[in-house]
XYZ file of C-alpha atoms in Angstrom:
215
model
C -22.902 12.950 27.660
C -20.029 10.518 27.341
C -19.368 8.239 30.416
C -15.831 7.426 31.286
C -16.543 3.818 30.979
C -17.553 4.125 27.333
C -15.814 1.375 25.072
C -12.645 2.425 23.337
C -11.615 -0.998 22.383
C -12.914 -0.638 18.801
C -10.828 2.484 17.960
C -7.794 2.503 20.326
C -5.335 0.178 21.801
C -4.610 0.153 25.473
C -1.366 2.263 24.876
C -3.221 4.713 22.684
C -5.997 4.960 25.238
C -3.543 5.816 27.905
C -2.150 8.602 25.723
C -5.444 10.018 24.958
C -6.208 10.088 28.709
C -2.787 11.873 29.505
C -3.152 14.615 26.888
C -6.798 15.268 28.055
C -5.761 15.482 31.598
C -2.870 17.732 30.714
C -4.902 20.132 28.722
C -7.934 20.303 31.204
C -5.500 21.036 34.158
C -4.043 23.883 32.009
C -7.459 25.171 31.349
C -7.102 24.886 27.572
C -10.034 25.525 25.187
C -11.211 22.403 23.517
C -12.299 24.345 20.500
C -8.818 25.355 19.843
C -7.734 21.655 19.850
C -10.609 21.235 17.569
C -9.024 23.500 15.063
C -5.739 21.569 15.175
C -7.522 18.317 14.602
C -9.460 19.871 11.658
C -6.113 20.829 9.933
C -4.758 17.256 10.491
C -8.097 15.714 8.977
C -7.593 17.941 5.835
C -4.267 16.595 5.133
C -4.578 13.150 6.384
C -4.373 11.510 2.968
C -0.950 13.132 2.410
C 2.235 11.155 3.015
C 3.559 14.227 5.106
C 0.425 14.821 7.115
C 2.038 14.061 10.455
C 4.892 16.376 9.905
C 2.636 19.023 8.665
C 0.593 18.772 11.707
C 3.368 19.147 13.992
C 4.703 22.164 11.993
C 1.290 23.659 12.119
C 1.148 23.615 15.935
C 4.548 25.362 15.911
C 3.112 27.916 13.720
C 0.049 28.465 15.910
C 2.373 29.041 18.802
C 4.436 31.527 16.922
C 1.667 33.586 15.482
C -0.802 33.163 18.357
C -0.973 36.814 19.250
C -1.750 37.731 15.620
C -4.408 34.981 14.949
C -5.829 34.790 18.538
C -8.309 36.943 20.337
C -6.216 37.184 23.481
C -2.920 36.078 25.304
C -4.982 32.995 26.553
C -5.261 31.953 22.910
C -1.424 31.846 22.749
C -1.334 29.940 25.971
C -3.857 27.312 24.537
C -1.632 26.710 21.578
C 1.564 26.501 23.621
C -0.132 23.717 25.864
C -1.624 21.951 22.783
C 1.789 21.885 21.024
C 3.707 20.589 24.095
C 1.116 17.960 24.940
C 0.962 16.633 21.292
C 4.801 16.669 21.024
C 5.323 14.830 24.395
C 2.679 12.111 23.865
C 2.403 11.905 19.951
C 5.914 12.309 18.601
C 6.410 8.654 18.158
C 3.308 8.072 16.162
C 3.741 8.538 12.386
C 0.238 7.480 11.216
C -2.137 10.390 10.843
C -5.099 8.494 11.069
C -4.050 6.885 14.474
C -3.335 10.601 15.757
C -6.829 11.627 14.591
C -8.348 8.809 16.545
C -6.407 9.584 19.663
C -7.264 13.259 19.519
C -10.912 12.718 18.744
C -11.018 10.738 22.205
C -8.918 13.589 23.836
C -11.734 16.156 22.792
C -14.391 13.873 24.337
C -12.439 13.184 27.529
C -11.760 17.117 27.903
C -15.571 17.774 27.598
C -16.385 14.838 30.157
C -13.984 16.122 32.755
C -15.197 19.692 32.360
C -18.896 18.902 32.487
C -18.719 16.275 35.049
C -16.882 18.461 37.459
C -14.252 15.774 38.137
C -11.647 17.089 40.788
C -8.655 17.135 38.132
C -6.147 18.419 40.702
C -6.549 15.091 42.377
C -5.895 12.958 39.416
C -2.155 12.230 38.529
C -1.201 12.844 35.028
C 0.412 9.959 33.301
C 3.861 10.328 32.247
C 4.784 10.485 28.581
C 5.141 6.993 26.929
C 8.898 5.761 26.402
C 10.449 6.475 23.190
C 9.723 3.963 20.599
C 12.737 2.430 18.931
C 13.044 2.167 15.020
C 12.752 -1.539 15.511
C 9.546 -1.282 17.576
C 7.897 1.141 15.108
C 8.804 -1.351 12.217
C 7.333 -4.362 14.200
C 4.148 -2.274 14.943
C 3.823 -1.411 11.131
C 4.339 -5.204 10.241
C 1.650 -6.036 12.816
C -0.807 -3.517 11.668
C -0.437 -4.819 8.036
C -1.225 -8.327 9.036
C -4.457 -10.019 10.349
C -2.912 -12.581 12.708
C -5.028 -15.175 14.381
C -4.497 -17.662 17.220
C -3.604 -21.086 15.717
C -2.374 -19.470 12.512
C 0.757 -21.247 11.164
C 3.673 -18.972 9.936
C 7.225 -19.645 8.646
C 9.969 -18.626 10.936
C 13.720 -18.592 11.105
C 15.452 -19.904 14.170
C 18.031 -17.059 15.112
C 19.246 -18.370 18.345
C 18.968 -21.392 20.682
C 20.022 -21.152 24.407
C 19.215 -24.364 26.196
C 15.557 -25.071 25.755
C 14.873 -21.209 24.867
C 14.448 -20.604 20.990
C 14.371 -17.372 19.413
C 12.240 -17.024 16.181
C 12.415 -14.374 13.597
C 8.913 -14.015 11.774
C 8.436 -11.904 8.676
C 11.860 -10.702 8.823
C 11.045 -8.245 11.702
C 9.257 -9.938 14.695
C 11.598 -11.668 17.204
C 10.307 -13.834 19.775
C 12.029 -16.104 22.387
C 10.057 -19.141 23.626
C 10.697 -22.100 25.720
C 10.771 -25.199 23.430
C 11.845 -28.194 26.044
C 10.667 -30.905 23.415
C 11.907 -29.184 20.198
C 15.078 -27.106 21.184
C 17.557 -30.114 20.805
C 16.238 -31.079 17.358
C 16.406 -27.511 15.947
C 19.452 -25.557 14.496
C 20.225 -21.824 14.123
C 19.330 -20.433 10.719
C 16.749 -23.335 10.141
C 13.402 -22.363 8.794
C 10.481 -23.840 10.570
C 6.751 -23.362 11.083
C 5.347 -21.915 14.292
C 1.860 -21.789 15.534
C 0.455 -18.579 17.129
C -0.505 -19.216 20.557
C -1.608 -15.753 21.841
C -2.035 -12.177 20.575
C -1.418 -8.880 22.333
C -4.192 -6.265 22.655
C -2.959 -4.494 19.559
C -3.271 -7.610 17.379
C 0.548 -8.353 17.367
C 1.916 -11.690 18.240
C 2.523 -12.444 21.802
C 3.548 -16.265 21.895
C 4.173 -18.893 19.201
C 5.420 -22.439 19.467
C 7.119 -24.634 16.976
C 4.725 -26.525 14.750
C 7.307 -28.942 13.114
């Protein structure tokens, strides 16, 4: 049986793990059948190589809710579909990548079984709130970060977009904006100037956390 401490770092970011945890808690509290979630996951997996996979998945969930009484064995089945649709809509609506959703829901299934088999007192655990809506810019930054393999000490071209005292704002790859303290460099830089920056630190999801001017 899976233990709650089983590593997820290879498959999910911290934020995605929180989402998986929240969906699992929500569905277990509502006594949702994990097998019904499995059917939804199977549908998404079947269409995962299509560009419209994610939108198809959410439409499919709505269809299950609408036709629950016809395709289910009891009223409980419809309730399961309602719970799954709401949980996925609340927590996954800002994720456009079908593969990422598959990874999250795979962990949701494992966690649901863990909570049920382990007899964890679910009622005593507070369900995390839905993550804040991700802006279009944040989504674009995440997309850029995912397409790159950033490394600490890597040197990148950047444009200086703003200088405020010793604080310099850099724009990297036309999308990523970072403001850093540059006490030794700020006075010699100009807005609009192209410089080279060195990656100092990365976030858990592999995106850039901090840089410094390398010029």
